[in-house]
């Protein structure tokens, strides 16, 4: 058995997972979990990255204390697009901005005066969104030495080696889809300083050992390798999808639902652009062709609102009650801009339903049912668009990540799409992180098929078959503004 440390950072929490590689399978246990949140300061929104770093050190210390032999390697994954700025002295200049900060939206309009959104998509394959790194860079005024995406920043603090890992780099809107490298032509056109970035680092690169001070703080040995794993959390999750030869799509479901397929080449035509799809790199250099749907963010924010109001909300009980609510009573577009920011999500949902002439959900169960029905409907629309854009049918949908534990959402997705849903692994991001590390160290054979075989052996998926016809879902879709709900 070999122990690996998978550091998995999300928008609401981070954790250090102990990944035990046992021949043809990997077993995961949680060594530590710590909170994460965006912090508002004078109208701006920042990440408390030093709080994250402290949690990571504590987690690695807990992992080391529970192991006789320590960890062979550590890898870090996180959300995409955000970055920290490093000064010429090698130190962080300021807390990174959160992708929900409004500066990206303001800069986006300026950038699109110089290059159209369609041309930007054609060049990079990335759907122009206000939070993309390209727009954050356009809002930046700095004399920094370098910019490191969040998992690369943590990897730099662990090893002292700066990297720009390929899966996360591909989300920035700064990569030329034709070359897989930074687009100098785009940067020159927009006046962006690509001098802040170094060479794109191949996924699975071993950066080196732990810095001595990190080894001393954690109890791990300096020989512990720091691996540039699939550092974009969705890329890590997709690396652990247990495909078995079928024509399948994936939904990496958590705060966001990322609905997509893996391909050899990107799709950058006007139809893909209009449908809201994007092209990102996978662990093996594949293209993850996908669409972002708002995901369980709406439910999570609703629960936060109810608890702040003093309601005792048990999630399992809430989902059971939502399952008893009349299906498709009211639906909303999860990608409506009104749902993007933190706040009173139940009230926003009620207002939206009233505006569209639907029954207004009043109880927490009715709001939760509305959210889950709406997400399943969004999954249906995205799968249909995938089939149209790729020209290939989808037989099976793999739901991975935290949303795979939501049996009601998985069943509703099967019902809405008329497809078999295979749910799991629940810990796909941490498992994918560890799988890439294991391949980098030669603990398992190279290539996607060997990795997916280990994924299948590590976590057997749960099966959901569609119940009844899909026609009620087709009818429900007509209640929503079609331009926003492709």
Short mmCIF file of C-alpha atoms in Angstrom, two decimals:
data_model
loop_
_atom_site.label_atom_id
_atom_site.label_comp_id
_atom_site.label_asym_id
_atom_site.label_seq_id
_atom_site.Cartn_x
_atom_site.Cartn_y
_atom_site.Cartn_z
CA UNK A 1 0.00 0.00 0.00
CA UNK A 2 1.16 3.52 -0.84
CA UNK A 3 -0.33 6.65 0.72
CA UNK A 4 -1.01 9.79 -1.34
CA UNK A 5 -2.38 13.12 -0.12
CA UNK A 6 -5.13 14.63 -2.30
CA UNK A 7 -5.79 18.27 -1.41
CA UNK A 8 -9.24 19.18 -2.77
CA UNK A 9 -10.35 22.80 -2.49
CA UNK A 10 -13.92 23.89 -3.10
CA UNK A 11 -15.81 27.15 -2.89
CA UNK A 12 -17.26 26.37 0.54
CA UNK A 13 -14.71 24.00 2.05
CA UNK A 14 -11.39 22.29 1.53
CA UNK A 15 -10.16 18.93 2.64
CA UNK A 16 -7.11 16.73 2.70
CA UNK A 17 -7.91 13.20 1.64
CA UNK A 18 -5.73 10.18 2.40
CA UNK A 19 -5.62 8.02 -0.74
CA UNK A 20 -4.43 4.48 -0.09
CA UNK A 21 -3.26 2.84 -3.32
CA UNK A 22 -3.80 -0.90 -2.97
CA UNK A 23 -2.88 -2.56 -6.25
CA UNK A 24 -5.87 -2.15 -8.54
CA UNK A 25 -7.94 0.14 -6.28
CA UNK A 26 -7.69 3.35 -4.28
CA UNK A 27 -9.43 3.80 -0.93
CA UNK A 28 -10.12 7.32 0.30
CA UNK A 29 -10.48 8.59 3.85
CA UNK A 30 -10.82 12.18 4.98
CA UNK A 31 -7.84 13.35 7.02
CA UNK A 32 -9.19 16.84 7.63
CA UNK A 33 -11.80 19.33 6.42
CA UNK A 34 -11.71 23.08 6.81
CA UNK A 35 -13.98 25.95 5.78
CA UNK A 36 -13.53 28.21 2.79
CA UNK A 37 -15.49 31.31 1.92
CA UNK A 38 -15.25 34.47 -0.09
CA UNK A 39 -14.77 37.51 2.14
CA UNK A 40 -16.26 40.92 1.20
CA UNK A 41 -13.98 43.89 1.86
CA UNK A 42 -14.95 47.45 0.80
CA UNK A 43 -17.20 46.17 -1.97
CA UNK A 44 -14.70 43.63 -3.31
CA UNK A 45 -14.76 39.88 -2.88
CA UNK A 46 -11.58 37.98 -1.96
CA UNK A 47 -10.60 34.44 -1.02
CA UNK A 48 -8.96 33.89 2.36
CA UNK A 49 -6.14 31.91 0.77
CA UNK A 50 -3.95 32.07 3.90
CA UNK A 51 -6.80 30.47 5.85
CA UNK A 52 -6.87 27.73 3.21
CA UNK A 53 -3.11 27.28 3.49
CA UNK A 54 -3.40 26.93 7.26
CA UNK A 55 -6.11 24.29 6.83
CA UNK A 56 -3.96 22.42 4.30
CA UNK A 57 -0.99 22.35 6.66
CA UNK A 58 -3.20 21.11 9.50
CA UNK A 59 -4.66 18.46 7.20
CA UNK A 60 -1.27 17.24 6.01
CA UNK A 61 -0.13 17.12 9.65
CA UNK A 62 -3.15 14.99 10.55
CA UNK A 63 -2.48 12.71 7.60
CA UNK A 64 1.18 12.33 8.56
CA UNK A 65 0.40 11.58 12.20
CA UNK A 66 -2.00 8.80 11.17
CA UNK A 67 0.60 7.12 8.94
CA UNK A 68 3.73 5.25 9.87
CA UNK A 69 5.43 5.80 6.53
CA UNK A 70 4.16 9.25 5.54
CA UNK A 71 2.87 10.15 2.09
CA UNK A 72 4.63 9.39 -1.16
CA UNK A 73 3.14 12.43 -2.87
CA UNK A 74 0.70 15.31 -2.60
CA UNK A 75 -1.39 16.95 -5.32
CA UNK A 76 -3.79 19.91 -5.25
CA UNK A 77 -6.97 20.59 -7.17
CA UNK A 78 -9.40 23.51 -6.90
CA UNK A 79 -11.93 25.59 -8.78
CA UNK A 80 -10.75 27.35 -11.92
CA UNK A 81 -9.95 30.89 -13.17
CA UNK A 82 -8.83 32.61 -9.93
CA UNK A 83 -5.18 33.35 -9.21
CA UNK A 84 -2.73 34.87 -6.76
CA UNK A 85 -0.08 37.45 -7.63
CA UNK A 86 3.50 36.83 -6.55
CA UNK A 87 6.00 39.66 -6.10
CA UNK A 88 9.63 39.70 -7.18
CA UNK A 89 10.55 38.59 -3.65
CA UNK A 90 8.53 35.39 -4.12
CA UNK A 91 5.75 36.34 -1.72
CA UNK A 92 2.00 36.73 -2.21
CA UNK A 93 1.07 40.36 -2.81
CA UNK A 94 -2.61 40.23 -1.82
CA UNK A 95 -5.50 37.85 -1.22
CA UNK A 96 -6.81 36.59 -4.58
CA UNK A 97 -10.08 37.94 -5.93
CA UNK A 98 -13.09 35.62 -5.98
CA UNK A 99 -14.57 34.87 -9.40
CA UNK A 100 -17.89 36.31 -8.15
CA UNK A 101 -16.29 39.74 -7.68
CA UNK A 102 -17.87 42.24 -10.12
CA UNK A 103 -14.58 43.43 -11.62
CA UNK A 104 -14.62 40.67 -14.25
CA UNK A 105 -17.99 41.73 -15.62
CA UNK A 106 -16.82 45.34 -15.97
CA UNK A 107 -13.64 44.29 -17.76
CA UNK A 108 -15.51 41.87 -20.01
CA UNK A 109 -17.40 44.69 -21.72
CA UNK A 110 -14.11 46.51 -22.38
CA UNK A 111 -12.44 43.40 -23.80
CA UNK A 112 -15.39 42.64 -26.07
CA UNK A 113 -15.02 46.08 -27.62
CA UNK A 114 -11.66 44.85 -28.98
CA UNK A 115 -12.61 41.30 -29.94
CA UNK A 116 -16.10 39.85 -30.30
CA UNK A 117 -17.29 37.13 -27.95
CA UNK A 118 -17.67 34.75 -30.91
CA UNK A 119 -14.11 35.41 -32.09
CA UNK A 120 -12.78 34.98 -28.56
CA UNK A 121 -14.56 31.63 -28.33
CA UNK A 122 -13.26 30.58 -31.75
CA UNK A 123 -9.68 31.34 -30.68
CA UNK A 124 -9.71 29.81 -27.20
CA UNK A 125 -12.65 27.40 -27.21
CA UNK A 126 -13.72 28.85 -23.84
CA UNK A 127 -17.16 30.35 -23.40
CA UNK A 128 -16.72 34.07 -22.49
CA UNK A 129 -17.96 34.39 -18.92
CA UNK A 130 -17.42 37.41 -16.64
CA UNK A 131 -15.33 35.34 -14.24
CA UNK A 132 -12.82 34.07 -16.84
CA UNK A 133 -9.17 34.78 -16.11
CA UNK A 134 -8.82 36.71 -19.36
CA UNK A 135 -11.28 39.32 -18.05
CA UNK A 136 -9.76 39.32 -14.56
CA UNK A 137 -6.38 39.99 -16.17
CA UNK A 138 -7.88 42.86 -18.13
CA UNK A 139 -9.00 44.40 -14.81
CA UNK A 140 -5.56 43.94 -13.25
CA UNK A 141 -3.03 46.71 -12.68
CA UNK A 142 0.04 45.18 -11.08
CA UNK A 143 3.81 45.08 -11.01
CA UNK A 144 3.75 41.43 -9.90
CA UNK A 145 6.42 38.99 -11.00
CA UNK A 146 4.02 36.14 -11.78
CA UNK A 147 0.41 35.00 -11.49
CA UNK A 148 -0.38 31.49 -10.29
CA UNK A 149 -3.78 29.84 -10.46
CA UNK A 150 -5.00 28.76 -7.02
CA UNK A 151 -3.83 25.10 -7.05
CA UNK A 152 -0.54 26.15 -8.66
CA UNK A 153 -0.12 28.75 -5.91
CA UNK A 154 -0.56 26.06 -3.25
CA UNK A 155 1.82 23.77 -5.16
CA UNK A 156 4.36 26.61 -5.22
CA UNK A 157 4.07 27.04 -1.46
CA UNK A 158 4.52 23.29 -1.01
CA UNK A 159 7.47 22.79 -3.37
CA UNK A 160 8.91 26.20 -4.22
CA UNK A 161 8.37 25.39 -7.92
CA UNK A 162 5.95 27.56 -9.96
CA UNK A 163 3.74 25.70 -12.44
CA UNK A 164 0.83 26.39 -14.74
CA UNK A 165 -0.87 22.99 -14.94
CA UNK A 166 -2.61 22.34 -18.24
CA UNK A 167 -6.19 21.46 -17.19
CA UNK A 168 -6.61 24.60 -15.11
CA UNK A 169 -4.73 26.77 -17.60
CA UNK A 170 -7.23 25.70 -20.25
CA UNK A 171 -10.09 27.39 -18.36
CA UNK A 172 -8.53 30.85 -18.41
CA UNK A 173 -9.61 31.99 -21.88
CA UNK A 174 -5.93 32.66 -22.61
CA UNK A 175 -5.00 29.33 -24.23
CA UNK A 176 -4.90 28.90 -28.00
CA UNK A 177 -6.97 25.78 -28.65
CA UNK A 178 -4.88 25.01 -31.72
CA UNK A 179 -1.56 24.86 -29.87
CA UNK A 180 -2.52 24.22 -26.25
CA UNK A 181 -0.20 27.09 -25.28
CA UNK A 182 -0.82 30.66 -24.18
CA UNK A 183 -2.19 32.79 -27.01
CA UNK A 184 0.42 35.50 -27.60
CA UNK A 185 -1.69 36.92 -30.42
CA UNK A 186 -4.70 37.34 -28.13
CA UNK A 187 -2.62 38.84 -25.32
CA UNK A 188 -1.03 41.33 -27.68
CA UNK A 189 -4.42 42.33 -29.09
CA UNK A 190 -5.83 42.92 -25.63
CA UNK A 191 -2.69 44.39 -24.10
CA UNK A 192 -2.40 41.64 -21.48
CA UNK A 193 0.92 40.80 -19.85
CA UNK A 194 1.62 37.11 -20.47
CA UNK A 195 4.98 37.70 -18.83
CA UNK A 196 3.10 36.89 -15.62
CA UNK A 197 2.75 33.31 -16.84
CA UNK A 198 5.32 30.60 -17.45
CA UNK A 199 5.22 27.53 -19.72
CA UNK A 200 2.09 25.39 -19.52
CA UNK A 201 2.91 22.41 -17.29
CA UNK A 202 1.80 18.94 -18.47
CA UNK A 203 -0.67 17.18 -16.17
CA UNK A 204 1.09 14.66 -13.94
CA UNK A 205 4.42 16.50 -13.79
CA UNK A 206 6.40 15.84 -10.61
CA UNK A 207 7.46 19.32 -9.45
CA UNK A 208 9.89 18.14 -6.77
CA UNK A 209 9.91 17.40 -3.06
CA UNK A 210 8.44 19.34 -0.17
CA UNK A 211 10.22 22.46 0.99
CA UNK A 212 12.05 21.79 4.28
CA UNK A 213 9.90 24.29 6.20
CA UNK A 214 6.71 22.61 4.93
CA UNK A 215 8.07 19.19 5.89
CA UNK A 216 8.83 20.51 9.37
CA UNK A 217 5.34 22.02 9.76
CA UNK A 218 3.50 18.89 8.59
CA UNK A 219 5.66 16.00 9.77
CA UNK A 220 6.00 14.72 6.20
CA UNK A 221 9.41 13.98 4.70
CA UNK A 222 11.13 16.29 2.22
CA UNK A 223 11.14 13.33 -0.17
CA UNK A 224 7.34 13.57 -0.48
CA UNK A 225 6.73 14.45 -4.14
CA UNK A 226 4.56 17.40 -5.14
CA UNK A 227 2.64 16.42 -8.29
CA UNK A 228 0.90 18.81 -10.66
CA UNK A 229 -2.18 16.60 -10.75
CA UNK A 230 -5.28 17.40 -12.80
CA UNK A 231 -5.58 20.62 -10.83
CA UNK A 232 -8.93 21.81 -12.16
CA UNK A 233 -11.45 20.06 -9.94
CA UNK A 234 -13.73 19.14 -12.85
CA UNK A 235 -10.80 17.70 -14.80
CA UNK A 236 -9.92 15.61 -11.75
CA UNK A 237 -13.52 14.45 -11.39
CA UNK A 238 -13.76 13.50 -15.07
CA UNK A 239 -10.47 11.59 -14.77
CA UNK A 240 -12.30 9.30 -12.32
CA UNK A 241 -15.48 8.74 -14.38
CA UNK A 242 -15.76 4.92 -14.64
CA UNK A 243 -16.61 4.70 -18.34
CA UNK A 244 -16.80 1.15 -19.66
CA UNK A 245 -16.93 1.57 -23.42
CA UNK A 246 -20.45 2.96 -23.66
CA UNK A 247 -21.42 6.18 -25.43
CA UNK A 248 -21.68 8.25 -22.30
CA UNK A 249 -21.79 11.80 -21.03
CA UNK A 250 -20.79 12.98 -17.58
CA UNK A 251 -22.28 15.42 -15.11
CA UNK A 252 -19.79 16.58 -12.51
CA UNK A 253 -22.32 17.82 -10.01
CA UNK A 254 -21.71 20.06 -7.03
CA UNK A 255 -21.97 23.83 -6.72
CA UNK A 256 -21.99 23.72 -10.52
CA UNK A 257 -23.25 21.00 -12.82
CA UNK A 258 -20.72 20.49 -15.60
CA UNK A 259 -22.47 18.52 -18.34
CA UNK A 260 -20.19 17.21 -21.06
CA UNK A 261 -18.37 14.56 -23.03
CA UNK A 262 -14.69 13.87 -23.70
CA UNK A 263 -13.42 14.33 -27.25
CA UNK A 264 -10.17 14.34 -29.18
CA UNK A 265 -10.71 17.77 -30.72
CA UNK A 266 -12.52 20.94 -29.62
CA UNK A 267 -15.77 22.25 -31.09
CA UNK A 268 -15.47 26.01 -31.61
CA UNK A 269 -18.19 26.78 -34.15
CA UNK A 270 -20.92 29.36 -33.80
CA UNK A 271 -23.48 26.72 -32.80
CA UNK A 272 -21.39 25.60 -29.80
CA UNK A 273 -20.81 29.23 -28.86
CA UNK A 274 -24.51 30.07 -29.04
CA UNK A 275 -25.41 27.00 -26.97
CA UNK A 276 -23.09 28.08 -24.15
CA UNK A 277 -20.57 25.23 -24.41
CA UNK A 278 -16.87 25.43 -23.63
CA UNK A 279 -13.73 23.39 -24.36
CA UNK A 280 -11.32 22.52 -21.55
CA UNK A 281 -8.37 20.12 -21.34
CA UNK A 282 -8.63 16.72 -19.72
CA UNK A 283 -6.03 14.79 -17.77
CA UNK A 284 -4.72 13.06 -20.89
CA UNK A 285 -4.83 16.06 -23.21
CA UNK A 286 -8.40 15.24 -24.25
CA UNK A 287 -11.01 17.95 -24.69
CA UNK A 288 -13.78 18.21 -22.12
CA UNK A 289 -16.62 19.67 -24.18
CA UNK A 290 -19.14 20.85 -21.62
CA UNK A 291 -21.74 23.33 -20.51
CA UNK A 292 -21.84 24.95 -17.07
CA UNK A 293 -25.20 24.80 -15.28
CA UNK A 294 -25.65 26.59 -11.98
CA UNK A 295 -25.92 23.31 -10.08
CA UNK A 296 -26.67 22.71 -6.41
CA UNK A 297 -25.65 26.29 -5.65
CA UNK A 298 -29.34 27.23 -5.63
CA UNK A 299 -30.21 24.56 -3.08
CA UNK A 300 -27.18 25.25 -0.90
CA UNK A 301 -27.94 28.98 -0.79
CA UNK A 302 -31.57 28.24 0.01
CA UNK A 303 -30.56 26.04 2.95
CA UNK A 304 -28.19 28.77 4.18
CA UNK A 305 -31.04 31.30 4.04
CA UNK A 306 -33.44 29.08 5.97
CA UNK A 307 -30.88 28.29 8.64
CA UNK A 308 -30.07 32.01 9.00
CA UNK A 309 -33.80 32.55 9.57
CA UNK A 310 -33.69 30.04 12.41
CA UNK A 311 -35.21 27.04 10.64
CA UNK A 312 -33.83 23.63 11.62
CA UNK A 313 -33.12 22.19 8.16
CA UNK A 314 -31.98 18.60 7.89
CA UNK A 315 -30.90 18.00 4.29
CA UNK A 316 -31.97 14.34 4.17
CA UNK A 317 -35.42 15.21 5.51
CA UNK A 318 -35.69 18.15 3.10
CA UNK A 319 -34.90 15.94 0.09
CA UNK A 320 -37.36 13.30 1.23
CA UNK A 321 -40.07 15.95 1.52
CA UNK A 322 -39.12 17.41 -1.89
CA UNK A 323 -39.56 13.95 -3.38
CA UNK A 324 -43.19 13.97 -2.23
CA UNK A 325 -43.99 17.31 -3.89
CA UNK A 326 -45.86 17.25 -7.20
CA UNK A 327 -43.27 17.02 -9.97
CA UNK A 328 -42.72 19.98 -12.30
CA UNK A 329 -45.17 22.11 -10.36
CA UNK A 330 -42.86 25.09 -10.95
CA UNK A 331 -39.48 25.36 -12.68
CA UNK A 332 -36.90 28.10 -13.18
CA UNK A 333 -33.82 28.60 -15.31
CA UNK A 334 -30.88 27.87 -12.94
CA UNK A 335 -28.66 30.07 -15.11
CA UNK A 336 -30.84 33.16 -14.74
CA UNK A 337 -28.50 35.96 -13.65
CA UNK A 338 -30.64 36.68 -10.58
CA UNK A 339 -29.46 33.40 -9.03
CA UNK A 340 -25.73 34.03 -9.50
CA UNK A 341 -24.95 35.92 -6.29
CA UNK A 342 -25.24 34.88 -2.64
CA UNK A 343 -28.43 35.92 -0.87
CA UNK A 344 -32.07 35.03 -0.29
CA UNK A 345 -32.42 32.34 -2.94
CA UNK A 346 -35.92 31.14 -1.93
CA UNK A 347 -37.35 34.62 -2.39
CA UNK A 348 -35.69 35.00 -5.80
CA UNK A 349 -37.14 31.65 -6.85
CA UNK A 350 -40.61 32.69 -5.69
CA UNK A 351 -40.40 35.98 -7.61
CA UNK A 352 -39.25 34.18 -10.76
CA UNK A 353 -42.11 31.67 -10.55
CA UNK A 354 -44.63 34.47 -10.06
CA UNK A 355 -43.26 36.33 -13.08
CA UNK A 356 -43.72 33.26 -15.29
CA UNK A 357 -47.26 32.59 -14.05
CA UNK A 358 -46.43 29.38 -12.20
CA UNK A 359 -47.50 28.25 -8.72
CA UNK A 360 -45.25 29.99 -6.21
CA UNK A 361 -43.32 27.55 -3.98
CA UNK A 362 -43.80 28.52 -0.34
CA UNK A 363 -42.42 25.76 1.88
CA UNK A 364 -38.78 24.63 1.93
CA UNK A 365 -39.86 21.30 0.38
CA UNK A 366 -41.61 23.08 -2.50
CA UNK A 367 -38.60 25.34 -3.11
CA UNK A 368 -36.23 22.35 -3.03
CA UNK A 369 -38.49 20.44 -5.45
CA UNK A 370 -38.50 23.43 -7.79
CA UNK A 371 -34.69 23.61 -7.69
CA UNK A 372 -34.15 19.89 -8.31
CA UNK A 373 -36.76 19.66 -11.08
CA UNK A 374 -35.14 22.71 -12.69
CA UNK A 375 -31.66 21.19 -12.49
CA UNK A 376 -32.88 17.93 -14.03
CA UNK A 377 -34.51 19.94 -16.80
CA UNK A 378 -31.25 21.83 -17.35
CA UNK A 379 -29.39 18.52 -17.52
CA UNK A 380 -31.90 17.31 -20.13
CA UNK A 381 -31.41 20.38 -22.29
CA UNK A 382 -27.63 20.15 -22.07
CA UNK A 383 -27.59 16.46 -23.02
CA UNK A 384 -29.83 17.18 -26.02
CA UNK A 385 -27.52 20.01 -27.09
CA UNK A 386 -24.48 17.74 -26.71
CA UNK A 387 -26.00 15.19 -29.05
CA UNK A 388 -26.82 17.85 -31.63
CA UNK A 389 -23.41 19.52 -31.51
CA UNK A 390 -21.30 16.33 -31.50
CA UNK A 391 -23.54 14.31 -33.82
CA UNK A 392 -23.29 11.40 -31.38
CA UNK A 393 -25.99 9.86 -29.19
CA UNK A 394 -25.66 9.53 -25.43
CA UNK A 395 -26.73 6.20 -23.97
CA UNK A 396 -25.62 6.61 -20.36
CA UNK A 397 -25.01 9.57 -18.04
CA UNK A 398 -22.38 9.32 -15.31
CA UNK A 399 -23.12 11.64 -12.40
CA UNK A 400 -20.04 12.13 -10.25
CA UNK A 401 -19.13 14.35 -7.31
CA UNK A 402 -21.23 15.46 -4.37
CA UNK A 403 -24.40 15.52 -6.44
CA UNK A 404 -24.08 11.76 -6.98
CA UNK A 405 -25.17 11.35 -3.35
CA UNK A 406 -28.43 13.18 -4.09
CA UNK A 407 -30.58 10.21 -5.11
CA UNK A 408 -33.57 12.41 -5.92
CA UNK A 409 -31.60 14.56 -8.36
CA UNK A 410 -30.07 11.46 -10.00
CA UNK A 411 -33.51 9.87 -10.43
CA UNK A 412 -35.00 13.10 -11.79
CA UNK A 413 -32.10 13.39 -14.25
CA UNK A 414 -32.83 9.85 -15.48
CA UNK A 415 -36.53 10.72 -15.77
CA UNK A 416 -35.92 14.00 -17.58
CA UNK A 417 -33.38 12.64 -20.07
CA UNK A 418 -34.81 9.16 -20.59
CA UNK A 419 -31.27 7.81 -20.05
CA UNK A 420 -29.74 5.45 -17.53
CA UNK A 421 -27.87 7.39 -14.84
CA UNK A 422 -24.88 5.83 -13.09
CA UNK A 423 -24.11 7.75 -9.91
CA UNK A 424 -20.64 7.77 -8.43
CA UNK A 425 -17.97 7.97 -7.41
CA UNK A 426 -19.15 10.59 -4.90
CA UNK A 427 -15.53 11.56 -4.22
CA UNK A 428 -14.64 11.79 -7.90
CA UNK A 429 -12.50 14.91 -7.58
CA UNK A 430 -10.28 13.52 -4.83
CA UNK A 431 -10.15 10.12 -6.54
CA UNK A 432 -9.16 11.66 -9.89
CA UNK A 433 -6.53 13.78 -8.13
CA UNK A 434 -5.07 10.63 -6.55
CA UNK A 435 -5.30 8.58 -9.76
CA UNK A 436 -3.21 11.12 -11.68
CA UNK A 437 -0.67 11.17 -8.85
CA UNK A 438 -0.53 7.37 -8.83
CA UNK A 439 0.16 7.31 -12.57
CA UNK A 440 2.83 9.99 -12.20
CA UNK A 441 4.60 7.81 -9.64
CA UNK A 442 4.18 4.62 -11.71
CA UNK A 443 1.92 2.99 -9.13
CA UNK A 444 -0.68 2.19 -11.79
CA UNK A 445 -0.30 1.82 -15.54
CA UNK A 446 -0.41 4.93 -17.73
CA UNK A 447 -3.34 5.97 -19.88
CA UNK A 448 -7.06 6.63 -19.38
CA UNK A 449 -8.22 3.01 -19.63
CA UNK A 450 -5.97 1.82 -16.81
CA UNK A 451 -7.04 4.77 -14.68
CA UNK A 452 -10.75 4.14 -15.28
CA UNK A 453 -10.34 0.45 -14.44
CA UNK A 454 -8.97 1.47 -11.05
CA UNK A 455 -11.82 3.98 -10.67
CA UNK A 456 -14.39 1.22 -11.31
CA UNK A 457 -12.71 -1.05 -8.78
CA UNK A 458 -12.59 1.76 -6.22
CA UNK A 459 -16.24 2.84 -6.26
CA UNK A 460 -19.15 0.89 -7.77
CA UNK A 461 -21.75 3.31 -9.22
CA UNK A 462 -25.46 3.25 -8.31
CA UNK A 463 -27.94 2.79 -11.15
CA UNK A 464 -31.07 4.89 -11.83
CA UNK A 465 -33.43 4.00 -14.67
CA UNK A 466 -35.95 6.46 -16.15
CA UNK A 467 -39.55 6.24 -14.92
CA UNK A 468 -42.26 6.97 -17.47
CA UNK A 469 -42.23 9.17 -20.59
CA UNK A 470 -40.17 12.32 -20.99
CA UNK A 471 -43.07 14.33 -22.45
CA UNK A 472 -43.89 16.15 -19.16
CA UNK A 473 -40.34 17.49 -19.15
CA UNK A 474 -40.69 18.69 -22.72
CA UNK A 475 -43.86 20.56 -21.72
CA UNK A 476 -42.20 22.07 -18.64
CA UNK A 477 -39.41 23.50 -20.79
CA UNK A 478 -41.92 25.68 -22.64
CA UNK A 479 -42.47 27.72 -19.46
CA UNK A 480 -38.92 29.06 -19.59
CA UNK A 481 -37.36 31.76 -21.79
CA UNK A 482 -35.79 29.62 -24.54
CA UNK A 483 -33.00 32.09 -25.29
CA UNK A 484 -31.58 31.61 -21.81
CA UNK A 485 -32.30 27.91 -21.59
CA UNK A 486 -30.60 26.31 -24.55
#
